[in-house]
Short mmCIF file of C-alpha atoms in Angstrom, two decimals:
data_model
loop_
_atom_site.label_atom_id
_atom_site.label_comp_id
_atom_site.label_asym_id
_atom_site.label_seq_id
_atom_site.Cartn_x
_atom_site.Cartn_y
_atom_site.Cartn_z
CA MET P 1 -128.18 7.64 -64.27
CA ALA P 2 -125.03 7.09 -63.15
CA SER P 3 -122.85 4.46 -61.70
CA PRO P 4 -122.70 4.96 -57.78
CA ALA P 5 -120.72 6.86 -55.74
CA PRO P 6 -116.89 5.02 -54.84
CA THR P 7 -117.25 3.25 -51.34
CA PRO P 8 -115.08 6.87 -48.89
CA ALA P 9 -112.91 4.43 -47.97
CA ASN P 10 -109.10 5.35 -49.06
CA ASP P 11 -107.23 2.26 -48.71
CA ALA P 12 -110.00 0.92 -50.43
CA PHE P 13 -110.39 3.79 -52.77
CA ASP P 14 -110.84 2.50 -56.70
CA VAL P 15 -109.87 5.48 -58.73
CA ALA P 16 -110.61 2.60 -61.75
CA ARG P 17 -114.04 2.69 -60.06
CA VAL P 18 -114.19 6.84 -60.36
CA ARG P 19 -112.80 7.07 -63.97
CA ALA P 20 -115.32 4.64 -65.37
CA ASP P 21 -117.83 7.31 -63.93
CA PHE P 22 -116.77 9.94 -66.68
CA PRO P 23 -116.52 8.67 -70.27
CA ILE P 24 -114.59 11.57 -71.91
CA LEU P 25 -111.56 8.91 -69.90
CA SER P 26 -112.39 6.63 -72.28
CA GLN P 27 -111.51 8.09 -75.82
CA THR P 28 -108.36 8.32 -77.35
CA VAL P 29 -106.58 11.51 -78.86
CA HIS P 30 -104.31 11.19 -81.66
CA GLY P 31 -104.88 7.57 -81.71
CA LYS P 32 -103.62 7.64 -77.73
CA PRO P 33 -105.22 6.84 -74.98
CA LEU P 34 -106.58 10.46 -73.51
CA VAL P 35 -104.23 11.45 -70.68
CA PHE P 36 -106.12 14.66 -69.17
CA LEU P 37 -103.97 17.26 -66.99
CA ASP P 38 -105.80 19.88 -66.70
CA SER P 39 -108.17 19.86 -64.14
CA ALA P 40 -106.83 23.27 -62.36
CA ALA P 41 -108.67 25.21 -65.58
CA SER P 42 -112.25 22.76 -65.54
CA ALA P 43 -112.46 19.59 -63.91
CA GLN P 44 -114.08 16.47 -66.56
CA LYS P 45 -118.23 15.54 -65.47
CA PRO P 46 -119.38 12.44 -64.15
CA ARG P 47 -121.96 10.59 -65.17
CA ALA P 48 -124.25 11.54 -63.11
CA VAL P 49 -124.02 14.97 -63.81
CA ILE P 50 -124.21 14.50 -67.34
CA ASP P 51 -127.28 12.76 -66.87
CA ALA P 52 -129.08 15.18 -63.87
CA VAL P 53 -128.41 18.18 -66.57
CA ARG P 54 -129.91 15.91 -68.98
CA HIS P 55 -132.92 14.56 -67.32
CA CYS P 56 -133.80 18.69 -65.70
CA TYR P 57 -133.93 19.45 -69.64
CA GLU P 58 -136.01 15.74 -70.42
CA ALA P 59 -137.77 16.22 -67.47
CA GLU P 60 -138.07 18.29 -64.91
CA TYR P 61 -137.21 22.07 -66.83
CA ALA P 62 -139.12 25.11 -66.91
CA ASN P 63 -138.69 28.91 -65.08
CA ILE P 64 -138.37 29.37 -61.58
CA HIS P 65 -140.05 31.19 -58.92
CA ARG P 66 -142.51 32.07 -61.47
CA GLY P 67 -144.76 29.76 -62.92
CA VAL P 68 -148.31 28.38 -60.42
CA TYR P 69 -147.91 25.25 -62.49
CA ALA P 70 -146.34 21.78 -61.41
CA LEU P 71 -143.10 22.17 -64.07
CA SER P 72 -141.80 25.29 -62.56
CA GLU P 73 -142.84 24.21 -59.27
CA THR P 74 -140.84 21.22 -60.15
CA ALA P 75 -137.75 23.24 -61.39
CA THR P 76 -138.05 25.45 -58.46
CA ARG P 77 -137.61 22.70 -56.19
CA ASN P 78 -134.82 21.75 -57.89
CA TYR P 79 -133.06 24.47 -57.91
CA GLU P 80 -133.36 25.56 -54.65
CA GLY P 81 -133.15 22.21 -53.25
CA THR P 82 -129.06 22.90 -54.60
CA ARG P 83 -128.57 26.06 -52.86
CA GLU P 84 -129.01 23.64 -49.23
CA LYS P 85 -126.78 21.24 -50.78
CA VAL P 86 -124.23 23.87 -51.01
CA ARG P 87 -125.05 25.48 -47.87
CA ALA P 88 -124.26 22.18 -46.07
CA PHE P 89 -121.30 21.42 -48.40
CA ILE P 90 -119.75 24.51 -47.03
CA ASN P 91 -121.36 24.61 -43.96
CA ALA P 92 -123.03 28.21 -43.94
CA ARG P 93 -125.50 28.97 -41.30
CA ASN P 94 -128.65 29.83 -43.51
CA THR P 95 -129.42 29.13 -46.93
CA LYS P 96 -129.97 32.91 -47.60
CA GLU P 97 -125.93 33.50 -47.93
CA ILE P 98 -125.67 31.33 -50.55
CA VAL P 99 -125.92 33.09 -54.08
CA PHE P 100 -125.80 31.23 -57.28
CA VAL P 101 -123.63 33.79 -59.67
CA ARG P 102 -122.00 32.25 -63.04
CA GLY P 103 -118.70 31.61 -61.42
CA ALA P 104 -115.89 32.78 -58.88
CA THR P 105 -115.13 35.48 -61.55
CA GLU P 106 -119.21 37.01 -61.39
CA GLY P 107 -118.67 36.65 -57.24
CA ILE P 108 -115.76 38.10 -57.03
CA ASN P 109 -116.47 41.72 -59.38
CA LEU P 110 -120.56 41.22 -57.64
CA VAL P 111 -118.37 41.86 -54.03
CA ALA P 112 -115.94 43.98 -55.79
CA SER P 113 -118.34 46.67 -57.13
CA SER P 114 -121.32 46.42 -54.29
CA TRP P 115 -119.56 46.08 -50.86
CA GLY P 116 -115.77 48.08 -52.25
CA GLY P 117 -117.76 50.90 -54.18
CA ALA P 118 -119.80 51.32 -51.36
CA ASN P 119 -117.37 50.98 -48.94
CA LEU P 120 -113.50 51.83 -50.48
CA LYS P 121 -112.40 55.98 -51.00
CA PRO P 122 -109.06 57.49 -51.55
CA GLY P 123 -106.07 56.48 -49.43
CA ASP P 124 -107.40 52.93 -48.80
CA GLU P 125 -106.02 49.98 -49.59
CA ILE P 126 -107.35 46.39 -50.59
CA LEU P 127 -104.71 43.55 -49.93
CA VAL P 128 -104.35 40.88 -52.08
CA THR P 129 -101.61 38.40 -53.02
CA ALA P 130 -98.98 37.90 -55.73
CA LEU P 131 -100.36 34.33 -55.98
CA GLU P 132 -103.43 35.80 -57.09
CA HIS P 133 -105.00 34.68 -60.35
CA HIS P 134 -106.44 37.36 -62.38
CA SER P 135 -110.05 36.99 -61.42
CA ASN P 136 -108.99 38.10 -57.96
CA ILE P 137 -106.91 41.00 -59.12
CA VAL P 138 -108.54 43.09 -62.08
CA PRO P 139 -112.46 42.99 -60.35
CA TRP P 140 -110.30 45.04 -57.95
CA GLN P 141 -108.04 47.12 -59.88
CA ILE P 142 -111.53 48.05 -61.34
CA VAL P 143 -113.06 49.21 -58.55
CA ALA P 144 -109.79 50.64 -56.85
CA GLU P 145 -109.81 53.49 -59.71
CA LYS P 146 -113.79 54.77 -59.57
CA THR P 147 -112.73 54.75 -55.35
CA GLY P 148 -109.31 56.08 -55.47
CA ALA P 149 -107.95 52.90 -53.60
CA MET P 150 -105.20 51.46 -54.30
CA VAL P 151 -104.41 47.09 -54.64
CA ARG P 152 -101.21 46.66 -52.76
CA ALA P 153 -100.32 42.41 -52.95
CA ALA P 154 -98.24 40.57 -49.86
CA PRO P 155 -95.36 38.74 -51.62
CA THR P 156 -93.86 35.31 -52.08
CA ASP P 157 -90.34 33.86 -51.49
CA GLU P 158 -88.62 32.27 -54.32
CA THR P 159 -90.05 28.66 -53.71
CA GLY P 160 -93.84 30.64 -54.21
CA GLU P 161 -94.65 29.97 -50.55
CA PHE P 162 -96.75 32.34 -48.47
CA LEU P 163 -95.11 34.63 -46.85
CA PHE P 164 -98.10 34.89 -43.78
CA ASP P 165 -95.51 37.19 -41.82
CA ARG P 166 -95.02 39.77 -44.78
CA PHE P 167 -98.81 40.08 -45.41
CA ALA P 168 -99.22 40.63 -41.36
CA ASP P 169 -96.85 43.63 -41.31
CA MET P 170 -99.05 44.31 -44.88
CA LEU P 171 -102.54 45.14 -42.93
CA THR P 172 -102.40 49.10 -41.48
CA PRO P 173 -105.20 51.11 -41.04
CA ARG P 174 -105.90 51.60 -44.25
CA THR P 175 -106.41 47.80 -45.73
CA LYS P 176 -110.29 48.59 -46.30
CA ILE P 177 -110.63 44.49 -47.15
CA VAL P 178 -108.48 41.58 -47.71
CA ALA P 179 -109.03 39.36 -50.81
CA VAL P 180 -107.17 35.94 -51.06
CA THR P 181 -107.19 32.74 -53.16
CA HIS P 182 -107.64 29.59 -50.65
CA ALA P 183 -104.67 27.52 -53.91
CA SER P 184 -103.40 29.02 -56.10
CA ASN P 185 -104.10 27.72 -59.50
CA ALA P 186 -100.70 28.05 -61.17
CA ILE P 187 -98.41 26.14 -58.83
CA GLY P 188 -100.32 24.63 -56.25
CA THR P 189 -99.62 27.02 -53.24
CA VAL P 190 -101.67 26.56 -50.20
CA VAL P 191 -102.88 29.44 -47.76
CA PRO P 192 -103.22 29.48 -44.29
CA VAL P 193 -106.71 30.33 -44.99
CA LYS P 194 -108.13 30.32 -40.94
CA GLU P 195 -104.72 32.58 -39.85
CA VAL P 196 -104.82 34.72 -42.76
CA VAL P 197 -108.96 35.41 -41.84
CA ALA P 198 -107.86 35.81 -37.94
CA ALA P 199 -104.96 37.84 -38.70
CA ALA P 200 -107.01 40.49 -40.78
CA HIS P 201 -110.74 40.30 -38.28
CA ALA P 202 -108.27 40.96 -35.36
CA ARG P 203 -108.48 44.75 -37.45
CA GLY P 204 -111.86 44.60 -38.02
CA ILE P 205 -111.24 44.07 -41.87
CA PRO P 206 -113.07 41.79 -43.85
CA VAL P 207 -112.01 38.86 -45.86
CA LEU P 208 -112.57 37.18 -49.42
CA LEU P 209 -111.37 33.87 -49.85
CA ASP P 210 -111.11 32.71 -53.79
CA GLY P 211 -111.79 29.04 -53.42
CA CYS P 212 -112.16 27.81 -57.03
CA GLN P 213 -108.78 25.52 -55.55
CA GLY P 214 -108.97 25.19 -52.26
CA ILE P 215 -112.46 23.78 -52.54
CA VAL P 216 -111.93 20.99 -55.06
CA HIS P 217 -108.88 19.90 -52.93
CA ARG P 218 -109.88 20.77 -49.62
CA GLY P 219 -113.16 21.70 -48.82
CA ILE P 220 -114.52 24.71 -46.93
CA ASP P 221 -115.78 24.75 -43.62
CA VAL P 222 -116.57 28.49 -43.63
CA GLN P 223 -118.17 28.63 -40.54
CA ASP P 224 -114.28 27.31 -39.27
CA VAL P 225 -112.24 29.58 -41.28
CA ASP P 226 -114.69 32.63 -40.72
CA CYS P 227 -114.19 34.20 -44.24
CA ASP P 228 -116.80 36.91 -44.79
CA PHE P 229 -116.99 35.55 -48.51
CA TYR P 230 -115.91 32.79 -50.46
CA VAL P 231 -115.98 31.74 -54.11
CA PHE P 232 -116.07 29.05 -56.17
CA SER P 233 -116.82 27.46 -60.31
CA ALA P 234 -119.14 24.36 -60.37
CA HIS P 235 -116.81 23.19 -63.02
CA LYS P 236 -113.94 22.83 -61.45
CA LEU P 237 -115.86 20.79 -59.15
CA TYR P 238 -116.72 18.36 -61.46
CA GLY P 239 -119.59 19.90 -62.43
CA PRO P 240 -121.36 21.85 -64.88
CA SER P 241 -119.80 25.78 -66.52
CA GLY P 242 -121.45 29.20 -65.77
CA ILE P 243 -122.40 28.25 -62.44
CA GLY P 244 -120.58 29.03 -59.22
CA VAL P 245 -121.20 30.36 -55.92
CA LEU P 246 -120.86 33.46 -53.40
CA TYR P 247 -121.34 32.74 -50.24
CA GLY P 248 -121.02 35.97 -47.85
CA LYS P 249 -122.04 36.94 -44.24
CA ALA P 250 -125.87 37.83 -44.28
CA ASP P 251 -125.47 41.11 -42.23
CA LEU P 252 -122.68 42.16 -45.55
CA LEU P 253 -124.56 40.44 -47.65
CA ASP P 254 -128.17 42.42 -46.64
CA ALA P 255 -126.22 46.01 -46.52
CA MET P 256 -124.77 45.76 -49.88
CA ALA P 257 -126.74 47.34 -53.13
CA PRO P 258 -127.60 45.15 -55.52
CA TYR P 259 -125.10 44.38 -58.46
CA GLN P 260 -127.05 43.67 -61.48
CA GLY P 261 -131.48 44.99 -61.48
CA GLY P 262 -134.10 42.77 -63.65
CA GLY P 263 -136.85 40.00 -62.75
CA ASP P 264 -137.03 37.88 -60.11
CA MET P 265 -134.29 40.64 -57.92
CA ILE P 266 -137.58 42.83 -57.04
CA GLU P 267 -139.63 42.90 -54.72
CA THR P 268 -142.31 45.64 -56.28
CA VAL P 269 -141.47 47.59 -59.08
CA SER P 270 -142.93 51.13 -60.85
CA ILE P 271 -141.67 53.65 -62.67
CA ALA P 272 -140.37 56.27 -60.47
CA LYS P 273 -138.62 53.78 -58.07
CA SER P 274 -137.59 49.81 -57.20
CA THR P 275 -137.71 47.36 -53.87
CA PHE P 276 -135.36 44.48 -54.09
CA ALA P 277 -136.39 40.73 -52.86
CA ALA P 278 -134.70 39.49 -49.95
CA LEU P 279 -131.26 37.70 -49.69
CA PRO P 280 -130.48 35.82 -51.49
CA HIS P 281 -132.27 36.64 -54.51
CA LYS P 282 -131.67 40.52 -54.42
CA PHE P 283 -128.02 39.59 -56.18
CA GLU P 284 -129.84 36.68 -58.40
CA ALA P 285 -131.04 39.01 -61.32
CA GLY P 286 -133.15 37.34 -64.50
CA THR P 287 -133.44 33.58 -65.12
CA PRO P 288 -130.63 31.81 -64.13
CA ASN P 289 -128.14 28.78 -65.16
CA ILE P 290 -131.62 26.28 -64.23
CA ALA P 291 -129.52 23.33 -65.89
CA GLY P 292 -126.52 23.80 -64.59
CA THR P 293 -127.67 24.76 -60.64
CA VAL P 294 -128.95 20.96 -60.48
CA GLY P 295 -126.49 19.41 -62.36
CA MET P 296 -123.37 21.45 -59.13
CA GLY P 297 -125.98 19.88 -57.32
CA ALA P 298 -124.92 16.05 -58.42
CA ALA P 299 -121.46 17.16 -58.58
CA LEU P 300 -121.64 18.49 -54.78
CA ASP P 301 -123.73 14.92 -53.80
CA TYR P 302 -120.83 13.19 -56.16
CA VAL P 303 -118.11 14.94 -53.69
CA ALA P 304 -119.88 14.61 -50.69
CA ALA P 305 -120.00 10.43 -51.49
CA ILE P 306 -116.22 10.41 -52.65
CA GLY P 307 -114.89 12.57 -48.78
CA HIS P 308 -113.15 15.60 -48.85
CA ASP P 309 -109.82 13.34 -47.08
CA THR P 310 -110.10 10.44 -49.41
CA ILE P 311 -109.95 12.75 -52.63
CA LEU P 312 -107.13 14.92 -50.36
CA ALA P 313 -105.21 11.70 -49.64
CA HIS P 314 -105.43 10.00 -53.43
CA GLU P 315 -104.33 13.90 -54.82
CA ASN P 316 -101.11 13.87 -53.01
CA ASP P 317 -99.91 10.77 -53.77
CA LEU P 318 -100.75 11.54 -57.46
CA LEU P 319 -98.40 14.96 -56.53
CA ASP P 320 -95.63 13.76 -54.20
CA TYR P 321 -95.31 10.83 -57.73
CA ALA P 322 -95.17 13.34 -60.07
CA LEU P 323 -92.83 15.63 -58.19
CA GLU P 324 -90.30 11.97 -57.56
CA ARG P 325 -91.08 11.32 -60.85
CA LEU P 326 -89.87 15.02 -62.74
CA ARG P 327 -87.25 15.33 -60.02
CA GLY P 328 -84.98 12.63 -61.85
CA LEU P 329 -85.16 14.63 -65.06
CA ASN P 330 -82.53 16.57 -65.00
CA ASP P 331 -83.58 19.12 -67.03
CA ILE P 332 -86.41 20.06 -65.51
CA GLN P 333 -87.24 23.00 -63.12
CA LEU P 334 -89.69 23.26 -60.85
CA ILE P 335 -92.07 26.04 -60.41
CA GLY P 336 -93.28 26.87 -57.07
CA THR P 337 -92.28 23.90 -54.10
CA ALA P 338 -94.01 25.30 -51.22
CA ARG P 339 -94.68 23.52 -48.77
CA VAL P 340 -98.38 22.71 -48.18
CA ARG P 341 -99.85 22.45 -52.00
CA ALA P 342 -102.75 21.45 -53.78
CA SER P 343 -102.63 18.30 -56.75
CA ILE P 344 -100.84 20.69 -58.96
CA VAL P 345 -97.37 20.57 -60.76
CA SER P 346 -95.78 23.76 -62.89
CA PHE P 347 -92.19 23.67 -64.71
CA LEU P 348 -89.58 24.04 -67.43
CA ILE P 349 -87.98 21.79 -69.98
CA ASP P 350 -84.41 23.35 -70.27
CA GLY P 351 -84.55 24.73 -74.16
CA VAL P 352 -88.06 24.07 -74.72
CA HIS P 353 -90.75 26.89 -75.09
CA PRO P 354 -93.90 25.96 -72.52
CA HIS P 355 -95.77 26.05 -75.62
CA ASP P 356 -93.94 23.41 -77.59
CA ALA P 357 -93.78 21.28 -74.86
CA GLY P 358 -97.83 20.95 -75.06
CA THR P 359 -98.62 20.85 -78.30
CA ILE P 360 -95.80 17.81 -78.65
CA LEU P 361 -97.14 16.31 -75.26
CA ASP P 362 -100.56 17.17 -77.06
CA GLN P 363 -99.72 14.07 -79.90
CA ALA P 364 -99.28 11.99 -77.33
CA GLY P 365 -102.68 12.58 -75.87
CA ILE P 366 -101.74 14.27 -73.05
CA ALA P 367 -103.31 17.99 -72.22
CA VAL P 368 -101.34 19.82 -70.28
CA ARG P 369 -101.75 23.48 -69.49
CA VAL P 370 -99.15 25.99 -70.83
CA GLY P 371 -98.38 29.47 -70.64
CA HIS P 372 -99.13 31.85 -67.30
CA HIS P 373 -102.38 30.49 -66.19
CA CYS P 374 -103.98 33.87 -65.69
CA ALA P 375 -101.47 34.95 -63.47
CA GLN P 376 -99.73 37.31 -64.88
CA PRO P 377 -97.98 38.51 -62.26
CA LEU P 378 -96.69 35.42 -60.04
CA MET P 379 -94.90 34.55 -63.73
CA ASP P 380 -93.41 38.17 -63.76
CA HIS P 381 -92.14 37.34 -59.93
CA PHE P 382 -90.58 34.36 -61.36
CA ASP P 383 -88.86 36.03 -63.77
CA ILE P 384 -90.43 33.83 -66.43
CA ALA P 385 -93.67 34.26 -69.21
CA GLY P 386 -95.11 30.51 -68.43
CA THR P 387 -94.55 27.03 -67.60
CA VAL P 388 -96.14 23.75 -67.86
CA ARG P 389 -99.14 22.66 -65.03
CA ALA P 390 -100.43 19.70 -64.93
CA SER P 391 -103.08 19.02 -62.87
CA PHE P 392 -104.51 15.60 -60.87
CA ALA P 393 -107.31 15.06 -60.14
CA VAL P 394 -109.82 12.63 -58.60
CA TYR P 395 -109.79 10.34 -61.67
CA ASN P 396 -106.43 10.18 -62.22
CA THR P 397 -103.09 7.92 -61.22
CA ARG P 398 -100.31 6.76 -60.95
CA ALA P 399 -99.64 5.88 -65.14
CA ASP P 400 -101.05 9.49 -66.04
CA VAL P 401 -98.03 10.46 -64.33
CA ASP P 402 -95.98 7.53 -66.33
CA ALA P 403 -97.23 8.90 -68.92
CA LEU P 404 -96.28 12.64 -68.68
CA VAL P 405 -92.88 11.41 -68.40
CA ASP P 406 -92.65 9.44 -70.95
CA GLY P 407 -94.35 12.48 -72.69
CA LEU P 408 -91.17 14.63 -72.11
CA HIS P 409 -88.70 12.15 -72.76
CA ASP P 410 -90.27 12.88 -76.33
CA VAL P 411 -90.03 15.95 -75.90
CA ARG P 412 -86.56 16.50 -75.03
CA LYS P 413 -85.95 13.81 -77.66
CA LEU P 414 -86.89 16.32 -80.21
CA PHE P 415 -85.20 19.09 -79.31
CA ALA P 416 -81.62 17.47 -78.77
#
């Protein structure tokens, strides 16, 4: 099995020990040590997660909820055990509020289709922000097309700051739901979600939070924030791809129609009519990602053992150091400089296309993201096509930042 999780004491945080938990980080790329700075897209996996998935397939795999034999009962117990881990991780009231989905994208589509399809009508408004990932825009556009509703976006300023007053001004009697990112995947801006929820609830408006980045860097207490829906993907949280979570308040989920039909989401079926299972299984049609769910449980255990306070302190140190080093380069333009940010930096290099920079950095073993980061409205706001993005995780070090800066010197030499 994996090495033990690190000791959760920040001043004793041993990043070398953490890195040893991630086997992929020991490899070379183009003959250079891998410097992985694209965790906002998908984080690497610790041995604990890899072993949990492998053990599931090697020793404990069977379909769930249906078998009367021992292996199926074990698989069911492990699968439902992860549901309880998720409940505890986000402090939900009950496991029936935890719906397993393929990822945050499916969670948002589920809410937009099921809740939005039943509650939106012509003239209604869906309020998002200019910071959103496409996954928190397009599903709302699709349901708006069907219902006659409209998607509006609260603006940001020239720094990428969330403008709370402008957002609050856009809450009107026409606003039927607010769908907001917890933290921008493109520029790192952290949204004051508790204040956003309070402002929306004061008008009786439910709120969905896209927690893909927020839960990684800051965690979430859904009861404290009081959001109505919260979605996240396991693969950004050091877990497997293809599995994620939709949290929803039970009364809202209860009132929503099933998103998909199929096995395991039914109570009874006849040719004439079907009735549906209770929460959360009403929304989990078909055989799910059983091993991925078990792996997600291992990822939650891993993160919890380190602690979000420790992770946040480490990532803030990396963010501050990266900003200091990048600001020392005359031809770097930082994109998005909000006061409160996740450990994500986006920037442009004078005279160098982001894709060229990414390709050259790759030759040095440095993996960064380039492009619009599935946030084209935000890129339009800055009047740019895209950026170079470096995103830091619990396993990154100041040496990784130094390698990035050295790589940027190489980029500048080639384009001088």
